Tab-separated table of C-alpha atoms and ligand atoms in Angstrom:
chain	number	residue	atom	x	y	z
A	699	MET	CA	0.000	0.000	0.000
A	700	LYS	CA	3.074	2.195	0.200
A	701	ASP	CA	2.578	3.531	-3.324
A	702	LEU	CA	-0.800	4.996	-2.439
A	703	ILE	CA	1.085	8.219	-1.847
A	704	GLU	CA	3.954	9.424	-4.002
A	705	PHE	CA	6.215	11.376	-1.643
A	706	GLU	CA	8.322	14.407	-2.407
A	707	TRP	CA	10.332	15.795	0.504
A	708	ASP	CA	11.760	19.324	0.108
A	709	VAL	CA	12.776	19.088	3.749
A	710	PRO	CA	14.657	16.208	5.425
A	711	ALA	CA	12.354	13.172	5.375
A	712	LEU	CA	10.968	11.868	8.679
A	713	PRO	CA	11.758	8.198	9.119
A	714	GLY	CA	8.619	6.160	9.627
A	715	ALA	CA	6.215	8.911	8.597
A	716	GLU	CA	5.650	7.555	5.088
A	717	GLU	CA	4.289	4.235	6.272
A	718	MET	CA	2.018	5.929	8.777
A	719	LEU	CA	0.672	8.381	6.195
A	720	CYS	CA	0.031	5.560	3.733
A	721	ARG	CA	-1.883	3.669	6.410
A	722	ALA	CA	-4.024	6.763	7.035
A	723	ALA	CA	-4.524	7.232	3.269
A	724	GLU	CA	-5.566	3.613	2.892
A	725	GLU	CA	-8.258	4.104	5.530
A	726	CYS	CA	-9.519	7.255	3.763
A	727	LEU	CA	-10.073	5.309	0.564
A	728	ARG	CA	-11.658	2.459	2.480
A	729	ALA	CA	-13.998	4.833	4.335
A	730	GLU	CA	-15.012	6.363	1.014
A	731	GLY	CA	-15.518	2.909	-0.514
A	732	ILE	CA	-12.884	3.313	-3.226
A	733	ARG	CA	-11.591	0.046	-4.562
A	734	ALA	CA	-9.922	1.383	-7.700
A	735	ASP	CA	-6.135	1.633	-7.908
A	736	THR	CA	-5.636	5.254	-6.874
A	737	TYR	CA	-2.778	7.440	-5.701
A	738	ALA	CA	-1.970	11.005	-4.725
A	739	HIS	CA	1.188	13.076	-4.775
A	740	LEU	CA	2.311	14.560	-1.442
A	741	ARG	CA	4.953	17.249	-1.278
A	742	ILE	CA	6.228	18.151	2.175
A	743	THR	CA	7.877	21.501	2.116
A	744	ASP	CA	8.891	24.645	4.028
A	745	GLY	CA	6.865	27.731	4.865
A	746	GLU	CA	8.152	29.924	2.055
A	747	SER	CA	7.467	27.325	-0.663
A	748	ILE	CA	3.881	26.739	0.387
A	749	ARG	CA	3.431	30.484	0.466
A	750	GLN	CA	4.634	30.723	-3.146
A	751	VAL	CA	2.214	28.017	-4.272
A	752	ASN	CA	-0.612	29.664	-2.364
A	753	ARG	CA	0.180	32.977	-4.089
A	754	GLU	CA	0.597	31.514	-7.556
A	755	TYR	CA	-2.468	29.244	-7.646
A	756	ARG	CA	-4.851	30.786	-5.137
A	757	ASN	CA	-3.829	34.411	-5.156
A	758	MET	CA	-3.242	34.310	-1.422
A	759	ASP	CA	0.122	35.619	-0.408
A	760	ARG	CA	0.438	33.867	2.921
A	761	GLU	CA	1.714	30.712	4.529
A	762	THR	CA	-0.736	27.925	5.243
A	763	ASP	CA	-0.650	24.382	6.638
A	764	VAL	CA	-1.966	22.342	3.712
A	765	LEU	CA	-3.116	22.805	0.117
A	766	SER	CA	-4.830	20.292	-2.127
A	767	PHE	CA	-5.324	20.322	-5.889
A	768	PRO	CA	-7.688	17.698	-7.279
A	769	SER	CA	-6.545	16.220	-10.567
A	770	THR	CA	-8.554	17.257	-13.607
A	771	ALA	CA	-8.092	13.855	-15.254
A	772	CYS	CA	-9.853	12.250	-12.387
A	773	SER	CA	-11.888	14.914	-10.659
A	774	PRO	CA	-14.484	13.611	-8.232
A	775	GLN	CA	-18.130	14.455	-8.641
A	776	HIS	CA	-19.406	16.746	-5.979
A	777	THR	CA	-22.089	14.386	-4.796
A	778	LEU	CA	-21.210	12.763	-1.535
A	779	GLY	CA	-22.682	9.352	-2.329
A	780	ARG	CA	-20.372	6.381	-1.897
A	781	HIS	CA	-19.107	3.646	-4.175
A	782	GLU	CA	-20.647	4.218	-7.607
A	783	LYS	CA	-18.833	7.350	-8.658
A	784	TRP	CA	-15.452	5.819	-7.949
A	785	LEU	CA	-15.804	2.483	-9.606
A	786	LEU	CA	-16.458	4.063	-12.994
A	787	ARG	CA	-13.725	6.631	-12.808
A	788	GLU	CA	-11.327	7.597	-15.539
A	789	ARG	CA	-7.773	6.306	-15.256
A	790	ASP	CA	-4.618	8.086	-16.344
A	791	GLU	CA	-1.945	6.793	-18.717
A	792	THR	CA	-0.445	4.623	-15.943
A	793	GLY	CA	-3.767	2.790	-15.656
A	794	ARG	CA	-4.232	4.235	-12.181
A	795	CYS	CA	-6.552	6.892	-10.907
A	796	PHE	CA	-4.641	10.024	-9.886
A	797	LEU	CA	-6.508	11.870	-7.167
A	798	GLY	CA	-4.355	14.992	-7.168
A	799	ASP	CA	-1.623	16.915	-5.392
A	800	ILE	CA	-1.220	17.724	-1.721
A	801	ILE	CA	1.286	20.154	-0.256
A	802	ILE	CA	2.007	20.326	3.460
A	803	SER	CA	4.160	22.829	5.309
A	804	LEU	CA	6.377	20.934	7.751
A	805	PRO	CA	7.070	23.934	10.022
A	806	ARG	CA	3.358	24.700	10.203
A	807	ALA	CA	2.561	21.046	10.972
A	808	ARG	CA	5.183	21.140	13.730
A	809	GLU	CA	3.600	24.252	15.274
A	810	GLN	CA	0.111	22.753	15.134
A	811	ALA	CA	1.286	19.454	16.649
A	812	ALA	CA	2.682	21.399	19.627
A	813	GLU	CA	-0.509	23.419	19.892
A	814	TYR	CA	-2.759	20.316	19.937
A	815	GLY	CA	-0.378	18.325	22.113
A	816	HIS	CA	0.133	15.400	19.759
A	817	SER	CA	3.038	14.121	17.689
A	818	LEU	CA	4.231	15.678	14.453
A	819	GLU	CA	3.406	12.401	12.682
A	820	ARG	CA	-0.173	12.564	13.983
A	821	GLU	CA	-0.533	16.131	12.706
A	822	LEU	CA	0.907	15.164	9.310
A	823	ALA	CA	-1.571	12.273	9.186
A	824	TYR	CA	-4.449	14.605	10.019
A	825	LEU	CA	-3.424	17.113	7.334
A	826	THR	CA	-2.982	14.346	4.762
A	827	VAL	CA	-6.383	12.867	5.578
A	828	HIS	CA	-8.025	16.296	5.406
A	829	ALA	CA	-6.443	16.999	2.018
A	830	LEU	CA	-7.334	13.547	0.669
A	831	PHE	CA	-10.992	14.054	1.480
A	832	HIS	CA	-10.821	17.393	-0.323
A	833	LEU	CA	-9.412	15.532	-3.333
A	834	MET	CA	-12.350	13.151	-3.058
A	835	GLY	CA	-14.863	15.984	-3.266
A	836	TYR	CA	-15.487	16.817	0.399
A	837	ASP	CA	-15.570	20.394	1.640
A	838	HIS	CA	-16.386	22.438	4.724
A	839	MET	CA	-18.202	25.429	3.294
A	840	ASN	CA	-21.339	24.911	5.405
A	841	GLU	CA	-22.016	23.167	8.725
A	842	GLN	CA	-23.511	20.060	7.166
A	843	ASP	CA	-20.602	19.529	4.780
A	844	LYS	CA	-18.134	20.275	7.535
A	845	GLU	CA	-19.731	17.664	9.801
A	846	ARG	CA	-19.687	15.084	7.005
A	847	MET	CA	-16.041	15.719	6.236
A	848	ARG	CA	-15.121	15.624	9.929
A	849	THR	CA	-16.877	12.263	10.384
A	850	MET	CA	-14.962	10.798	7.453
A	851	GLU	CA	-11.671	12.167	8.779
A	852	GLU	CA	-12.298	10.732	12.246
A	853	THR	CA	-13.329	7.371	10.861
A	854	ALA	CA	-10.160	7.137	8.770
A	855	LEU	CA	-7.845	8.293	11.576
A	856	ASN	CA	-9.465	6.018	14.160
A	857	ARG	CA	-9.271	3.012	11.910
A	858	ALA	CA	-5.650	3.798	11.211
A	859	GLY	CA	-5.138	3.934	14.978
A	860	MET	CA	-4.472	7.673	15.086
A	861	GLY	CA	-7.679	9.058	16.514
A	862	ARG	CA	-9.171	9.759	19.864
A	863	ILE	CA	-12.309	7.771	19.672
A	864	THR	CA	-15.399	8.705	21.661
A	865	ASP	CA	-18.109	6.347	22.922
A	866	ASP	CA	-20.512	7.845	20.379
A	867	GLU	CA	-18.124	7.043	17.579
A	868	LEU	CA	-17.496	3.511	18.856
A	869	ILE	CA	-21.251	2.895	19.030
A	870	ARG	CA	-21.634	4.262	15.524
A	871	LEU	CA	-18.984	1.795	14.321
A	872	ALA	CA	-20.739	-1.068	16.126
A	873	LYS	CA	-23.996	-0.116	14.380
A	874	GLU	CA	-22.154	0.089	11.087
A	875	ALA	CA	-20.818	-3.452	11.634
A	876	MET	CA	-24.333	-4.627	12.498
A	877	GLU	CA	-25.341	-3.886	8.916
A	878	PHE	CA	-23.238	-6.886	7.847
A	879	SER	CA	-24.867	-9.269	10.351
A	880	TYR	CA	-25.641	-12.663	8.847
A	881	SER	CA	-28.595	-13.745	10.998
A	882	PRO	CA	-31.210	-15.489	8.840
A	883	TYR	CA	-32.178	-17.839	11.729
A	884	SER	CA	-32.563	-15.556	14.755
A	885	HIS	CA	-33.058	-12.269	12.865
A	886	TYR	CA	-31.202	-10.726	15.812
A	887	ARG	CA	-28.588	-8.484	14.243
A	888	VAL	CA	-25.550	-7.676	16.378
A	889	GLY	CA	-22.519	-5.501	15.644
A	890	ALA	CA	-19.430	-4.881	17.737
A	891	ALA	CA	-16.581	-2.377	17.675
A	892	LEU	CA	-13.560	-3.218	19.798
A	893	LEU	CA	-11.077	-0.451	20.614
A	894	SER	CA	-7.494	-1.541	21.183
A	895	LYS	CA	-5.184	0.274	23.569
A	896	ASP	CA	-3.206	1.609	20.631
A	897	GLY	CA	-6.372	3.266	19.292
A	898	ARG	CA	-7.383	0.858	16.545
A	899	VAL	CA	-10.972	-0.273	16.047
A	900	PHE	CA	-11.929	-3.812	15.030
A	901	GLN	CA	-15.490	-4.332	13.856
A	902	GLY	CA	-17.454	-7.567	13.786
A	903	CYS	CA	-20.968	-8.923	13.356
A	904	ASN	CA	-22.741	-12.138	14.291
A	905	ILE	CA	-22.428	-14.852	11.662
A	906	GLU	CA	-25.001	-17.603	11.951
A	907	ASN	CA	-24.982	-21.067	10.491
A	908	ALA	CA	-27.566	-23.653	9.434
A	909	SER	CA	-25.875	-25.840	12.016
A	910	TYR	CA	-26.761	-23.394	14.808
A	911	GLY	CA	-23.860	-24.267	17.063
A	912	ALA	CA	-21.389	-23.041	14.435
A	913	THR	CA	-22.680	-19.480	14.910
A	914	ASN	CA	-20.134	-16.825	15.874
A	915	CYS	CA	-21.157	-13.808	17.948
A	916	ALA	CA	-20.291	-10.258	16.905
A	917	GLU	CA	-17.940	-9.734	19.841
A	918	ARG	CA	-15.865	-12.787	19.053
A	919	THR	CA	-15.757	-11.891	15.370
A	920	ALA	CA	-14.249	-8.521	16.341
A	921	LEU	CA	-11.939	-10.050	18.940
A	922	PHE	CA	-10.624	-12.739	16.622
A	923	LYS	CA	-10.034	-10.231	13.853
A	924	ALA	CA	-7.895	-8.179	16.241
A	925	VAL	CA	-5.952	-11.054	17.775
A	926	SER	CA	-5.290	-12.550	14.342
A	927	GLU	CA	-3.687	-9.234	13.400
A	928	GLY	CA	-1.401	-9.279	16.411
A	929	VAL	CA	-3.455	-6.965	18.664
A	930	ARG	CA	-4.133	-8.222	22.198
A	931	GLU	CA	-4.775	-5.236	24.418
A	932	PHE	CA	-8.183	-3.605	24.512
A	933	SER	CA	-9.875	-0.831	26.446
A	934	VAL	CA	-13.520	-0.662	25.297
A	935	ILE	CA	-16.025	-2.652	23.272
A	936	ALA	CA	-19.316	-1.273	21.976
A	937	ILE	CA	-22.003	-3.796	21.074
A	938	ALA	CA	-25.090	-2.762	19.142
A	939	ALA	CA	-28.381	-4.473	18.351
A	940	ASP	CA	-31.775	-3.295	17.123
A	941	LYS	CA	-34.150	-4.649	19.702
A	942	SER	CA	-32.843	-5.364	23.204
A	943	ALA	CA	-29.632	-4.779	25.168
A	944	PRO	CA	-26.992	-7.035	23.568
A	945	TRP	CA	-25.080	-7.954	26.721
A	946	PRO	CA	-22.381	-10.408	25.658
A	947	CYS	CA	-23.145	-14.089	26.060
A	948	GLY	CA	-21.134	-16.274	28.433
A	949	ILE	CA	-18.796	-17.556	25.745
A	950	CYS	CA	-17.970	-14.003	24.604
A	951	ARG	CA	-17.370	-12.854	28.180
A	952	GLN	CA	-14.947	-15.726	28.584
A	953	ALA	CA	-13.221	-15.045	25.255
A	954	LEU	CA	-12.832	-11.325	26.029
A	955	ASN	CA	-11.638	-12.053	29.580
A	956	GLU	CA	-8.644	-13.881	28.146
A	957	PHE	CA	-7.234	-10.596	26.852
A	958	ALA	CA	-8.964	-7.759	28.679
A	959	PRO	CA	-10.546	-8.455	32.095
A	960	ASP	CA	-10.659	-4.684	32.632
A	961	LEU	CA	-12.567	-4.045	29.422
A	962	ARG	CA	-15.397	-1.496	29.509
A	963	VAL	CA	-18.451	-2.957	27.780
A	964	ILE	CA	-20.985	-0.581	26.229
A	965	VAL	CA	-24.264	-1.924	24.906
A	966	ALA	CA	-26.474	0.134	22.607
A	967	TRP	CA	-29.930	-0.682	21.282
A	968	GLY	CA	-32.452	1.709	19.747
A	969	ASP	CA	-31.745	5.018	21.455
A	970	SER	CA	-30.661	3.385	24.714
A	971	ARG	CA	-27.272	2.467	26.045
A	972	ASP	CA	-25.760	0.956	29.170
A	973	GLN	CA	-22.316	-0.094	30.304
A	974	ALA	CA	-20.433	-2.318	32.732
A	975	MET	CA	-16.907	-3.579	33.277
A	976	LEU	CA	-16.137	-7.068	32.055
A	977	TYR	CA	-15.041	-8.167	35.536
A	978	GLU	CA	-18.522	-7.232	36.748
A	979	LEU	CA	-20.091	-9.284	33.963
A	980	LEU	CA	-17.794	-12.238	34.638
A	981	PRO	CA	-17.097	-12.276	38.392
A	982	HIS	CA	-14.567	-14.864	39.562
A	983	GLY	CA	-13.733	-15.512	35.915
A	984	PHE	CA	-11.273	-18.129	34.827
A	985	GLY	CA	-8.368	-16.386	33.129
A	986	PRO	CA	-4.849	-16.988	31.827
A	987	SER	CA	-3.309	-17.114	35.315
A	988	SER	CA	-6.015	-19.237	36.891
A	989	GLY	CA	-4.803	-22.596	35.680
A	990	THR	CA	-1.163	-22.098	36.664
A	991	LEU	CA	0.496	-23.981	39.516
A	992	ASP	CA	1.018	-20.637	41.260
A	993	TYR	CA	-2.657	-20.077	41.540
A	994	LEU	CA	-3.497	-23.655	42.442
A	995	GLY	CA	-0.794	-23.556	45.099
A	996	LYS	CA	-2.661	-20.788	46.919
A	997	GLU	CA	-5.722	-22.937	47.436
B	1386	LIG	N1	-25.243	-12.869	19.608
B	1386	LIG	C1	-24.158	-12.068	19.496
B	1386	LIG	O1	-23.724	-11.735	18.389
B	1386	LIG	N2	-23.548	-11.644	20.645
B	1386	LIG	C2	-23.917	-12.026	21.894
B	1386	LIG	O2	-23.157	-11.894	22.848
B	1386	LIG	C3	-25.258	-12.612	22.072
B	1386	LIG	C4	-25.771	-13.337	20.874
B	1386	LIG	C5	-25.884	-13.342	18.379
B	1386	LIG	C6	-25.667	-14.794	18.136
B	1386	LIG	C7	-26.848	-15.130	17.267
B	1386	LIG	O3	-26.514	-14.846	15.927
B	1386	LIG	C8	-27.923	-14.156	17.681
B	1386	LIG	O4	-27.265	-13.137	18.444
B	1386	LIG	C9	-29.047	-14.770	18.483
B	1386	LIG	O5	-28.547	-15.537	19.516
């Protein structure tokens, strides 16, 4: 996925930043539903150079943090619908879809990172994500558009593990996952969104089976996705269902307890929500240390 962004550094390159920015870019395209082979050009420069570009192309003789120029060969339609517009898009001579150019001022990004109290890499990721959504037709001219763009930015950054995710957002992601529920037998749709300690979100839904016992709950789908990608530490899970409070079943409590006995569990159904800690839902639970000789020796 590294070639999703073509980098041009006018300033000394930051080791590690490219991979992180590509991960953020990948999540932007995923959030927008783009499956086509796309890329953007990102130039990271100094204050004076961005000022020159701003003057030349936008008639604004001042420094700024980020500029984006959508490509004319591949300009997005200004409808904010998902999927369709991108699958039919024009490709350039390389056979890929060029989204456009982004320019970021490194000194400005550094100042903003200090102001917001996060890392320079996180600020660069935010600016890149913001610019990419501009390239994909998003804008913030009115409140509604601004809100839409902000939601997309947060979704991409959270999924790339670079956001500060709120309970509302985690519940929204659980509801989003619920849309993929495969529940032709119970018709009880469940979605889960599991937040790892490093800020990544893993979504899952319940997946039923004609042989009922082979059914997998939403929580375990999310958990197994995370663990199978090397992630084992979690802070919160949101579980959503349509009808009644989807408190996790006994098997899911046990499965989650293996990795995160101090997990906060949020359940959301209709307009209601409730929460509890996993150790309250599974008191005296059997965990990784329970079966050791150490533990048995205490008895
Ligand atoms: N289900 C979950 O996804 N999570 C739970 O913790 C409770 C039950 C699903 C399994 C099945 O597909 C449906 O809800 C009805 O039992």
